[in-house]
Amino acid sequence: MTVILKTTGLSRYFGAVTAAEDINVTITEGEIVGVIGANGAGKTTFINMVTGYLPPSSGTIDFGGNAIKGLGPRKLMRKGLTRSFQIPQLFLEMPVIDNLAIALAAAENKQFQMIRPVRTPKRLEAAEEILAQMNISQYRNEMVTAMPQGARKLLDIAIAMLGSPRMLLLDEPTSGVSMEEKYALMDTVMEAVRQRGLTVLFVEHDMEIVQRYVTRVLAFASGIVIKDGPVEKVLADEKVQELVTGKPQAPKIEGDAPHES
Amino acid sequence: MILEKSEIPLIGAAVAIALASLVVPSWLVFTTTLAISTALVVMGVVMLMRAGLVSFGQGLFYCLGGYAVGLGGRYLGITDALLLVGLGVVVTVGLAMVLGLLVTRYREIFFAMLSLAFSMILYGVLVKSHNLGSTDGFGVVDWTILGFTPGSGESSTRIALLLALVLALGFALFLNRYFKSSLGLACEAIRENEVRVEYMGVSRKQVLYINYVIAAAVGSVGGSMTALAAGHVDPTMAYWTISGEFVFIAILGGTGHIAAPFLAAIIFTLVRTYAVELAPNAWQMILGIVLLLIILFLPKGIWSLFTRKKGVAS
Amino acid sequence: MLTVWAILIDGFIYASWLFLVAAGLTVIYGVMRILNMAHGSLYALGAYASASALGWYYAGGGDQLLVAFAIIAASAVLIGALTGLIIERGLLRLMYGRDEVLMLIVTFAVLLILQDAVKLIWGTTPYSAYQPYVAMGRINIDVLTVSGYDLMVLGVSIVIGFGLWFWLERTKVGKILRSIIHDREVSEAMGVNVRRMFTITFMIGATLGAIAGGITAPIISVVPGLGIEVIVMAFAVVVTGGLGSITGAAVGAIIVGLARAASIHTMPELELFIIYAVMAGVLIFRPHGLFGQVIARKI
């Protein structure tokens, strides 16, 4: 079993506020790891640091045996570390097919072509395949604005899986998705993950989803990892129940409908 | 290179204008040449707009192109029109490659204002350059083309139009493909969502940089053609209200189709020709009102009138 | 040494004028996130209104300096507030929430309209109302002489600067405005009438522009196109200082003012160039200006 991601002493402070402190996590190739914690526990901060969106205040990050701290999202994507977003990050005023076509071109590192159309027959075919796998083929010619939230999440995750990544970080894949759609969405995503043999780290609020799809769990509270281990064990832990799962979940504000900017 | 379906109307339109230029009066030929030159600059503004950037300083490159023609003839002894246009492009690309390093860090009003500031710097320098005629500018030498001397007067006007047409068609064909290419779409993607673009492994900065430099080059060609046609250059080419007019024309036409800048530039130039005569003190007011009406009621420009009934997928 | 004094005196006088012109622009941007290109037109309107009112007063045999100042103030405030109200209620209100760049273009359209409106109302012949300027004479400082009127502009500028600071930092309305700047949605949810605050802010910003024009009228010849020159300089000042910050506008005005005075006294050919060079130079090292703030995007 090879280690794919390893963080040591990873911390992030915003002024006097501790967003994440001394996070030591080792993840091996092929693991599906859940990240749980109340709002503000440091989950998204952790993901943002690992994927290069937020520079850590201190600590180290190793990916595939290389130190990656200080690298931006672009370089990390090229190294095989990608992510999806709590609020899907898509090109809202572009047809779904073009969202995929440009992402495919970028994955091939062909983003500087000026004369050849981005919609090559090969890319269109690949895009159709992805749409079919994600069960969102019916939206191919629609603008992203015409898609429901669940379909947007799937497209966002599909784009993150392009360019043969090795590891995928999912930031609350089911937030904003209705109860009925949740499992179908996760089944689709996990099937795609399995086919590609990806290592997955995913942040989730819904404990049923966590129990169903994850083998190992990291529990965050106040910026630190309070428990790390097999899912049953972590969820049964008293401290975790008290700080993470026991309380009724607070209504979320940050995961609301995406706002066009 | 195989012709695409969407390219045939563009070529057809260019041929039609070329043929019409043989019969229409000289003033109309001249006006059309100016309109086409303006449209070239506006194409650059549209390129930036598609990437989400509004330049209130495209006059910088327009002016550089114009002055390259003027100075190339005056100090370097170049008379060939194509060489003069090429000189402008080389100078402009050189400058844009330096400025691009800075301006591609900015978005929104900061980009607008910074580009405005750079064009005003050129304006300030030219106004204070007494040996270049200060605010009056200076005349462009009689030019030749591929060894042929059109002389001055009517034949030079018509040949200038043909040259402008050829150059404009070339750029239009290029941009028509560019807008559908990876880079063209990457620009739109940046306008839509920069975070995603970066996570796709694409450098926003490089994409915007290349786009900016090409837009500058087109602007320079537009300025050079204006200088060749009008036979005169002056610092107002770099003044920010001229850049404002380019923004106006870009919004008037919309960014939906490569022909839109041409249509809008021709309407603009023709209306101005009359408006300046008939209502010299209300011309800008008309512009302002039209601009507001377009923003309020036709946010995608007049070109959307032609495409409204078609579907979104194209 | 004499040059240094001349640069300092001219620089601060020019800076005070720049601040007057830029203050309204930065107040509007700070609260409403609208970079008002039509600000130059409000300056022009103020200048024309004051110049014609002064002309009427002096033609009628008036010669009281204080009355002249009252006329400048009254005509500028009247036309600025009224035009501001019309623009905000009649146009901007329809477009709140749209892109900052689109609002920039909208105010550009307003600028074009007002530009010609001024010509239609006042014609194209220059107006001059130099009487107050002459009446205030010149003051000798060692071997240099300074116009009394220029010193008064400096004073007015300082008073307006402190007034704005007091208004934003020490009054109830200012507190509400700062809450809007900080988080518009939250203030709205707390019951702040954001629209009314926007109207007030825009009227005050517009009035400041008109006052700047009115005060300048006796110094210059009031001609068409005057607002255009001014707006670009005001932009340079507020962008250098940091958009939306009163302190930034003051510091930006001083830097630009001194730089311009230095160039006039040592390298006059760089006069126009220097303002924008300062701005570009500052932006290279401080992308959001000296006192500007960066807003991070949430994902």
Coordinates of N, CA and C in Angstrom, one line a residue, chain A residues 49-115:
Chain A
M49 N -6.4 24.0 1.6 CA -5.0 24.0 1.7 C -4.3 22.9 0.8
V50 N -4.9 21.7 0.9 CA -4.4 20.6 0.1 C -4.4 20.8 -1.4
T51 N -5.5 21.5 -1.8 CA -5.6 21.7 -3.3 C -5.0 23.1 -3.7
G52 N -4.3 23.8 -2.8 CA -3.6 24.9 -3.3 C -4.4 26.2 -3.4
Y53 N -5.6 26.2 -2.9 CA -6.4 27.5 -3.0 C -6.0 28.4 -1.8
L54 N -5.6 27.8 -0.7 CA -5.3 28.6 0.5 C -3.9 28.2 1.0
P55 N -3.0 29.1 1.1 CA -1.6 28.8 1.5 C -1.7 28.4 3.0
P56 N -1.1 27.3 3.5 CA -1.1 27.0 4.9 C -0.2 28.0 5.6
S57 N -0.5 28.2 6.9 CA 0.4 29.0 7.7 C 1.7 28.2 8.1
S58 N 1.5 26.9 8.3 CA 2.7 26.1 8.6 C 2.4 24.6 8.3
G59 N 3.4 23.8 8.3 CA 3.2 22.4 8.0 C 3.6 22.0 6.6
T60 N 3.6 20.7 6.4 CA 4.0 20.2 5.0 C 2.9 19.3 4.4
I61 N 2.9 19.3 3.1 CA 1.9 18.4 2.4 C 2.8 17.6 1.3
D62 N 2.6 16.3 1.4 CA 3.2 15.5 0.4 C 2.2 14.8 -0.5
F63 N 2.4 14.9 -1.8 CA 1.4 14.2 -2.7 C 2.2 13.3 -3.6
G64 N 2.0 12.0 -3.5 CA 2.7 11.0 -4.4 C 4.2 11.1 -4.1
G65 N 4.6 11.4 -2.9 CA 6.0 11.4 -2.5 C 6.7 12.8 -2.8
N66 N 6.0 13.8 -3.3 CA 6.6 15.1 -3.6 C 6.0 16.1 -2.7
A67 N 6.8 17.0 -2.2 CA 6.3 18.2 -1.4 C 5.5 19.1 -2.3
I68 N 4.3 19.4 -2.0 CA 3.5 20.2 -2.9 C 3.0 21.5 -2.3
K69 N 3.5 21.8 -1.0 CA 3.1 23.0 -0.4 C 3.6 24.2 -1.3
G70 N 2.7 25.2 -1.5 CA 3.1 26.3 -2.3 C 2.7 26.2 -3.7
L71 N 2.3 25.0 -4.2 CA 1.9 24.9 -5.6 C 0.4 25.3 -5.7
G72 N 0.1 26.0 -6.8 CA -1.3 26.4 -7.0 C -2.1 25.3 -7.5
P73 N -3.5 25.5 -7.6 CA -4.4 24.6 -8.2 C -4.0 24.0 -9.5
R74 N -3.5 24.9 -10.4 CA -3.1 24.5 -11.7 C -2.1 23.4 -11.7
K75 N -1.0 23.6 -11.0 CA 0.1 22.7 -11.0 C -0.3 21.4 -10.3
L76 N -1.2 21.5 -9.3 CA -1.6 20.3 -8.6 C -2.5 19.4 -9.5
M77 N -3.3 20.1 -10.3 CA -4.2 19.4 -11.2 C -3.3 18.6 -12.2
R78 N -2.2 19.2 -12.6 CA -1.4 18.5 -13.5 C -0.6 17.4 -12.9
K79 N -0.5 17.4 -11.5 CA 0.1 16.3 -10.8 C -0.9 15.2 -10.5
G80 N -2.2 15.5 -10.7 CA -3.1 14.4 -10.5 C -4.0 14.6 -9.2
L81 N -4.0 15.8 -8.7 CA -4.8 16.1 -7.5 C -5.9 17.1 -7.8
T82 N -7.1 16.7 -7.8 CA -8.2 17.6 -8.2 C -9.3 17.6 -7.2
R83 N -10.2 18.5 -7.4 CA -11.3 18.6 -6.4 C -12.6 19.1 -7.1
S84 N -13.7 18.8 -6.4 CA -15.0 19.4 -6.7 C -15.3 20.4 -5.7
F85 N -16.4 21.1 -5.9 CA -16.7 22.3 -5.0 C -18.1 22.1 -4.4
Q86 N -18.2 22.7 -3.2 CA -19.5 22.7 -2.5 C -20.5 23.5 -3.3
I87 N -20.1 24.7 -3.8 CA -20.9 25.4 -4.8 C -20.3 25.0 -6.2
P88 N -21.0 24.3 -7.0 CA -20.3 23.9 -8.3 C -19.7 25.0 -9.0
Q89 N -18.5 24.9 -9.5 CA -17.8 26.0 -10.2 C -17.9 25.6 -11.7
L90 N -18.8 26.2 -12.3 CA -19.0 25.9 -13.7 C -19.2 27.2 -14.5
F91 N -19.2 27.0 -15.9 CA -19.3 28.2 -16.7 C -20.8 28.3 -17.0
L92 N -21.5 29.1 -16.3 CA -22.9 29.2 -16.2 C -23.6 29.5 -17.5
E93 N -23.0 30.5 -18.2 CA -23.6 31.0 -19.5 C -23.1 30.2 -20.7
M94 N -22.5 29.0 -20.5 CA -22.0 28.3 -21.6 C -22.8 26.9 -21.7
P95 N -23.0 26.4 -22.9 CA -23.7 25.1 -22.9 C -22.9 24.0 -22.2
V96 N -23.6 23.1 -21.6 CA -22.9 22.0 -20.9 C -21.8 21.3 -21.7
I97 N -22.1 21.1 -23.0 CA -21.2 20.4 -23.8 C -19.8 21.2 -23.9
D98 N -20.0 22.5 -24.0 CA -18.8 23.4 -24.0 C -18.0 23.4 -22.7
N99 N -18.7 23.3 -21.6 CA -18.1 23.2 -20.3 C -17.1 22.0 -20.4
L100 N -17.6 20.9 -20.9 CA -16.8 19.7 -21.0 C -15.7 19.8 -22.0
A101 N -16.1 20.4 -23.2 CA -15.1 20.4 -24.3 C -13.9 21.2 -23.9
I102 N -14.1 22.4 -23.2 CA -13.0 23.2 -22.8 C -12.2 22.5 -21.7
A103 N -12.9 21.8 -20.8 CA -12.2 21.0 -19.8 C -11.4 19.9 -20.4
L104 N -11.9 19.3 -21.4 CA -11.2 18.2 -22.0 C -9.9 18.7 -22.7
A105 N -10.1 19.8 -23.4 CA -9.0 20.5 -24.1 C -7.9 20.8 -23.1
A106 N -8.3 21.3 -21.9 CA -7.4 21.7 -20.9 C -6.7 20.5 -20.4
A107 N -7.4 19.4 -20.2 CA -6.8 18.1 -19.7 C -5.8 17.6 -20.7
E108 N -6.0 17.8 -22.0 CA -5.0 17.4 -23.0 C -3.9 18.4 -23.1
N109 N -4.0 19.5 -22.3 CA -3.0 20.6 -22.4 C -3.0 21.3 -23.8
K110 N -4.2 21.4 -24.3 CA -4.3 22.0 -25.7 C -5.1 23.3 -25.6
Q111 N -4.9 24.0 -24.4 CA -5.7 25.2 -24.2 C -5.3 26.4 -25.0
F112 N -4.1 26.3 -25.7 CA -3.6 27.5 -26.4 C -3.9 27.4 -27.9
Q113 N -4.6 26.4 -28.3 CA -4.9 26.3 -29.8 C -5.9 27.4 -30.2
M114 N -5.5 28.1 -31.3 CA -6.3 29.2 -31.7 C -7.2 29.0 -32.9
I115 N -6.8 28.0 -33.7 CA -7.5 27.8 -35.0 C -8.5 26.6 -34.9

